[in-house]
PDB file of N, CA and C in Angstrom:
ATOM      1  N   MET X  14       0.719  -0.937   0.038  1.00  0.00           N
ATOM      2  CA  MET X  14      -0.007   0.103  -0.167  1.00  0.00           C
ATOM      3  C   MET X  14       0.841   1.380  -0.005  1.00  0.00           C
ATOM      4  N   LYS X  15       0.473   2.429  -0.882  1.00  0.00           N
ATOM      5  CA  LYS X  15       1.252   3.341  -1.095  1.00  0.00           C
ATOM      6  C   LYS X  15       0.494   4.546   0.096  1.00  0.00           C
ATOM      7  N   ILE X  16       1.676   5.307   0.502  1.00  0.00           N
ATOM      8  CA  ILE X  16       0.768   6.515   1.387  1.00  0.00           C
ATOM      9  C   ILE X  16       1.522   7.922   0.704  1.00  0.00           C
ATOM     10  N   TYR X  17       0.286   8.563   0.659  1.00  0.00           N
ATOM     11  CA  TYR X  17       0.515   9.891  -0.183  1.00  0.00           C
ATOM     12  C   TYR X  17       0.360  10.751   0.675  1.00  0.00           C
ATOM     13  N   ALA X  18       1.107  11.872   0.817  1.00  0.00           N
ATOM     14  CA  ALA X  18       1.153  12.998   1.843  1.00  0.00           C
ATOM     15  C   ALA X  18       0.456  14.471   0.806  1.00  0.00           C
ATOM     16  N   TYR X  19       0.275  15.409   1.692  1.00  0.00           N
ATOM     17  CA  TYR X  19      -0.034  16.772   1.272  1.00  0.00           C
ATOM     18  C   TYR X  19       0.384  17.660   1.973  1.00  0.00           C
ATOM     19  N   ILE X  20       1.107  18.596   1.628  1.00  0.00           N
ATOM     20  CA  ILE X  20       1.573  19.884   2.267  1.00  0.00           C
ATOM     21  C   ILE X  20       1.055  20.825   1.596  1.00  0.00           C
ATOM     22  N   ARG X  21       0.684  22.068   2.484  1.00  0.00           N
ATOM     23  CA  ARG X  21       0.229  22.899   1.933  1.00  0.00           C
ATOM     24  C   ARG X  21       0.175  24.786   3.031  1.00  0.00           C
ATOM     25  N   VAL X  22       1.091  25.432   2.368  1.00  0.00           N
ATOM     26  CA  VAL X  22       1.237  26.396   3.099  1.00  0.00           C
ATOM     27  C   VAL X  22       0.528  27.548   2.425  1.00  0.00           C
ATOM     28  N   SER X  23       0.181  28.859   3.395  1.00  0.00           N
ATOM     29  CA  SER X  23      -0.826  29.789   2.389  1.00  0.00           C
ATOM     30  C   SER X  23      -0.204  30.908   1.463  1.00  0.00           C
ATOM     31  N   SER X  24       0.951  30.930   1.583  1.00  0.00           N
ATOM     32  CA  SER X  24       1.987  31.576   0.325  1.00  0.00           C
ATOM     33  C   SER X  24       3.354  31.271   0.520  1.00  0.00           C
ATOM     34  N   GLY X  25       3.968  31.902  -0.816  1.00  0.00           N
ATOM     35  CA  GLY X  25       5.379  31.596  -1.292  1.00  0.00           C
ATOM     36  C   GLY X  25       6.213  31.729  -0.122  1.00  0.00           C
ATOM     37  N   ASP X  26       5.882  32.833   0.292  1.00  0.00           N
ATOM     38  CA  ASP X  26       6.920  33.091   1.474  1.00  0.00           C
ATOM     39  C   ASP X  26       7.037  32.594   2.814  1.00  0.00           C
ATOM     40  N   GLN X  27       5.861  31.562   3.012  1.00  0.00           N
ATOM     41  CA  GLN X  27       6.209  30.787   4.150  1.00  0.00           C
ATOM     42  C   GLN X  27       6.910  29.474   3.545  1.00  0.00           C
ATOM     43  N   ASN X  28       7.245  28.824   4.853  1.00  0.00           N
ATOM     44  CA  ASN X  28       8.145  27.686   4.739  1.00  0.00           C
ATOM     45  C   ASN X  28       7.500  26.212   5.136  1.00  0.00           C
ATOM     46  N   ASP X  29       7.640  25.492   4.281  1.00  0.00           N
ATOM     47  CA  ASP X  29       7.071  24.109   4.380  1.00  0.00           C
ATOM     48  C   ASP X  29       7.877  23.046   4.980  1.00  0.00           C
ATOM     49  N   ASP X  30       9.224  23.400   5.415  1.00  0.00           N
ATOM     50  CA  ASP X  30      10.261  22.506   5.583  1.00  0.00           C
ATOM     51  C   ASP X  30       9.763  21.795   7.059  1.00  0.00           C
ATOM     52  N   ARG X  31       8.963  22.259   7.974  1.00  0.00           N
ATOM     53  CA  ARG X  31       8.555  21.548   9.312  1.00  0.00           C
ATOM     54  C   ARG X  31       8.069  20.313   8.870  1.00  0.00           C
ATOM     55  N   GLN X  32       6.867  20.760   7.909  1.00  0.00           N
ATOM     56  CA  GLN X  32       6.164  19.747   7.682  1.00  0.00           C
ATOM     57  C   GLN X  32       6.784  18.423   6.579  1.00  0.00           C
ATOM     58  N   LEU X  33       7.505  19.039   5.859  1.00  0.00           N
ATOM     59  CA  LEU X  33       8.246  18.209   4.879  1.00  0.00           C
ATOM     60  C   LEU X  33       9.057  17.085   5.964  1.00  0.00           C
ATOM     61  N   ALA X  34       9.761  18.062   6.854  1.00  0.00           N
ATOM     62  CA  ALA X  34      10.665  16.740   7.777  1.00  0.00           C
ATOM     63  C   ALA X  34       9.808  15.886   8.758  1.00  0.00           C
ATOM     64  N   ALA X  35       8.689  16.218   8.978  1.00  0.00           N
ATOM     65  CA  ALA X  35       7.674  15.244   9.839  1.00  0.00           C
ATOM     66  C   ALA X  35       7.336  14.136   8.971  1.00  0.00           C
ATOM     67  N   LEU X  36       7.151  14.449   7.298  1.00  0.00           N
ATOM     68  CA  LEU X  36       6.985  13.178   6.652  1.00  0.00           C
ATOM     69  C   LEU X  36       7.963  12.510   6.324  1.00  0.00           C
ATOM     70  N   ARG X  37       9.228  13.112   6.039  1.00  0.00           N
ATOM     71  CA  ARG X  37      10.260  12.271   5.990  1.00  0.00           C
ATOM     72  C   ARG X  37      10.710  11.529   7.444  1.00  0.00           C
ATOM     73  N   GLU X  38      10.293  11.898   8.548  1.00  0.00           N
ATOM     74  CA  GLU X  38      10.667  10.917   9.389  1.00  0.00           C
ATOM     75  C   GLU X  38       9.682   9.597   9.519  1.00  0.00           C
ATOM     76  N   LEU X  39       8.753   9.906   8.765  1.00  0.00           N
ATOM     77  CA  LEU X  39       7.660   8.578   8.667  1.00  0.00           C
ATOM     78  C   LEU X  39       7.792   7.822   7.473  1.00  0.00           C
ATOM     79  N   GLN X  40       8.984   8.118   6.721  1.00  0.00           N
ATOM     80  CA  GLN X  40       9.581   7.728   5.523  1.00  0.00           C
ATOM     81  C   GLN X  40       8.439   7.538   4.345  1.00  0.00           C
ATOM     82  N   ILE X  41       7.691   8.492   4.146  1.00  0.00           N
ATOM     83  CA  ILE X  41       7.100   8.912   2.981  1.00  0.00           C
ATOM     84  C   ILE X  41       8.165   9.412   2.045  1.00  0.00           C
ATOM     85  N   PRO X  42       8.138   8.608   0.807  1.00  0.00           N
ATOM     86  CA  PRO X  42       9.042   8.889  -0.299  1.00  0.00           C
ATOM     87  C   PRO X  42       8.705  10.360  -0.837  1.00  0.00           C
ATOM     88  N   GLN X  43       9.693  11.269  -1.259  1.00  0.00           N
ATOM     89  CA  GLN X  43       9.278  12.381  -1.870  1.00  0.00           C
ATOM     90  C   GLN X  43       8.545  12.545  -2.949  1.00  0.00           C
ATOM     91  N   ALA X  44       8.528  11.351  -3.999  1.00  0.00           N
ATOM     92  CA  ALA X  44       7.550  11.537  -5.109  1.00  0.00           C
ATOM     93  C   ALA X  44       6.585  11.260  -4.766  1.00  0.00           C
ATOM     94  N   GLN X  45       6.310  10.833  -3.545  1.00  0.00           N
ATOM     95  CA  GLN X  45       4.560  10.655  -2.870  1.00  0.00           C
ATOM     96  C   GLN X  45       3.941  11.650  -1.942  1.00  0.00           C
ATOM     97  N   ILE X  46       4.827  12.773  -2.065  1.00  0.00           N
ATOM     98  CA  ILE X  46       4.310  14.006  -1.465  1.00  0.00           C
ATOM     99  C   ILE X  46       3.985  15.338  -2.273  1.00  0.00           C
ATOM    100  N   ASN X  47       3.027  15.723  -2.082  1.00  0.00           N
ATOM    101  CA  ASN X  47       2.689  16.538  -2.966  1.00  0.00           C
ATOM    102  C   ASN X  47       2.377  18.445  -2.391  1.00  0.00           C
ATOM    103  N   THR X  48       2.872  19.251  -2.847  1.00  0.00           N
ATOM    104  CA  THR X  48       2.913  20.536  -2.080  1.00  0.00           C
ATOM    105  C   THR X  48       2.395  21.652  -2.886  1.00  0.00           C
ATOM    106  N   ASP X  49       1.592  22.399  -2.085  1.00  0.00           N
ATOM    107  CA  ASP X  49       1.061  23.562  -2.825  1.00  0.00           C
ATOM    108  C   ASP X  49       1.437  24.888  -1.945  1.00  0.00           C
ATOM    109  N   LYS X  50       1.643  25.857  -2.485  1.00  0.00           N
ATOM    110  CA  LYS X  50       1.925  27.029  -1.929  1.00  0.00           C
ATOM    111  C   LYS X  50       0.910  27.975  -2.315  1.00  0.00           C
ATOM    112  N   GLN X  51      -0.131  28.181  -1.524  1.00  0.00           N
ATOM    113  CA  GLN X  51      -1.057  29.149  -2.149  1.00  0.00           C
ATOM    114  C   GLN X  51      -2.185  28.805  -1.179  1.00  0.00           C
ATOM    115  N   SER X  52      -3.447  29.832  -0.974  1.00  0.00           N
ATOM    116  CA  SER X  52      -4.447  30.001  -0.121  1.00  0.00           C
ATOM    117  C   SER X  52      -5.378  28.682   0.067  1.00  0.00           C
ATOM    118  N   GLY X  53      -5.480  28.399   1.278  1.00  0.00           N
ATOM    119  CA  GLY X  53      -6.282  27.349   1.487  1.00  0.00           C
ATOM    120  C   GLY X  53      -8.110  27.832   1.331  1.00  0.00           C
ATOM    121  N   LYS X  54      -8.397  28.977   0.636  1.00  0.00           N
ATOM    122  CA  LYS X  54      -9.782  29.390   0.729  1.00  0.00           C
ATOM    123  C   LYS X  54     -10.666  28.330   0.098  1.00  0.00           C
ATOM    124  N   ASP X  55     -10.058  28.003  -1.039  1.00  0.00           N
ATOM    125  CA  ASP X  55     -10.700  26.800  -1.976  1.00  0.00           C
ATOM    126  C   ASP X  55     -10.086  25.729  -2.362  1.00  0.00           C
ATOM    127  N   PHE X  56     -10.567  24.901  -2.672  1.00  0.00           N
ATOM    128  CA  PHE X  56      -9.738  23.562  -3.334  1.00  0.00           C
ATOM    129  C   PHE X  56      -9.138  23.680  -4.537  1.00  0.00           C
ATOM    130  N   GLU X  57      -8.818  24.804  -5.325  1.00  0.00           N
ATOM    131  CA  GLU X  57      -8.453  24.962  -6.610  1.00  0.00           C
ATOM    132  C   GLU X  57      -7.205  25.027  -6.451  1.00  0.00           C
ATOM    133  N   ARG X  58      -6.494  23.864  -5.958  1.00  0.00           N
ATOM    134  CA  ARG X  58      -5.237  23.490  -5.654  1.00  0.00           C
ATOM    135  C   ARG X  58      -4.445  22.716  -6.509  1.00  0.00           C
ATOM    136  N   PRO X  59      -3.588  22.508  -7.305  1.00  0.00           N
ATOM    137  CA  PRO X  59      -3.159  21.678  -8.505  1.00  0.00           C
ATOM    138  C   PRO X  59      -2.766  20.244  -7.898  1.00  0.00           C
ATOM    139  N   GLN X  60      -1.890  20.538  -6.625  1.00  0.00           N
ATOM    140  CA  GLN X  60      -1.383  19.315  -6.369  1.00  0.00           C
ATOM    141  C   GLN X  60      -2.480  18.482  -5.124  1.00  0.00           C
ATOM    142  N   TYR X  61      -3.507  19.230  -4.691  1.00  0.00           N
ATOM    143  CA  TYR X  61      -4.532  18.771  -3.805  1.00  0.00           C
ATOM    144  C   TYR X  61      -5.148  17.707  -5.040  1.00  0.00           C
ATOM    145  N   LYS X  62      -5.611  18.042  -6.203  1.00  0.00           N
ATOM    146  CA  LYS X  62      -6.424  17.314  -7.011  1.00  0.00           C
ATOM    147  C   LYS X  62      -5.622  16.314  -7.681  1.00  0.00           C
ATOM    148  N   ARG X  63      -4.532  16.490  -7.595  1.00  0.00           N
ATOM    149  CA  ARG X  63      -3.111  15.390  -8.345  1.00  0.00           C
ATOM    150  C   ARG X  63      -3.948  13.676  -8.230  1.00  0.00           C
ATOM    151  N   ARG X  64      -3.745  13.309  -6.881  1.00  0.00           N
ATOM    152  CA  ARG X  64      -4.146  12.484  -6.528  1.00  0.00           C
ATOM    153  C   ARG X  64      -5.285  11.784  -6.197  1.00  0.00           C
TER     154      ARG X  64
END
């Protein structure tokens, strides 16, 4: 079973490093981590819809 993860920060100047580090500790491969850097006001986020 593959596990996928999703990271979102509200803007490009925010940092997603803490979320990414936590997922790496869980040994989730980078290829299975999707990231968006945009508002969470709606679900029009490309990586969110990816899988």
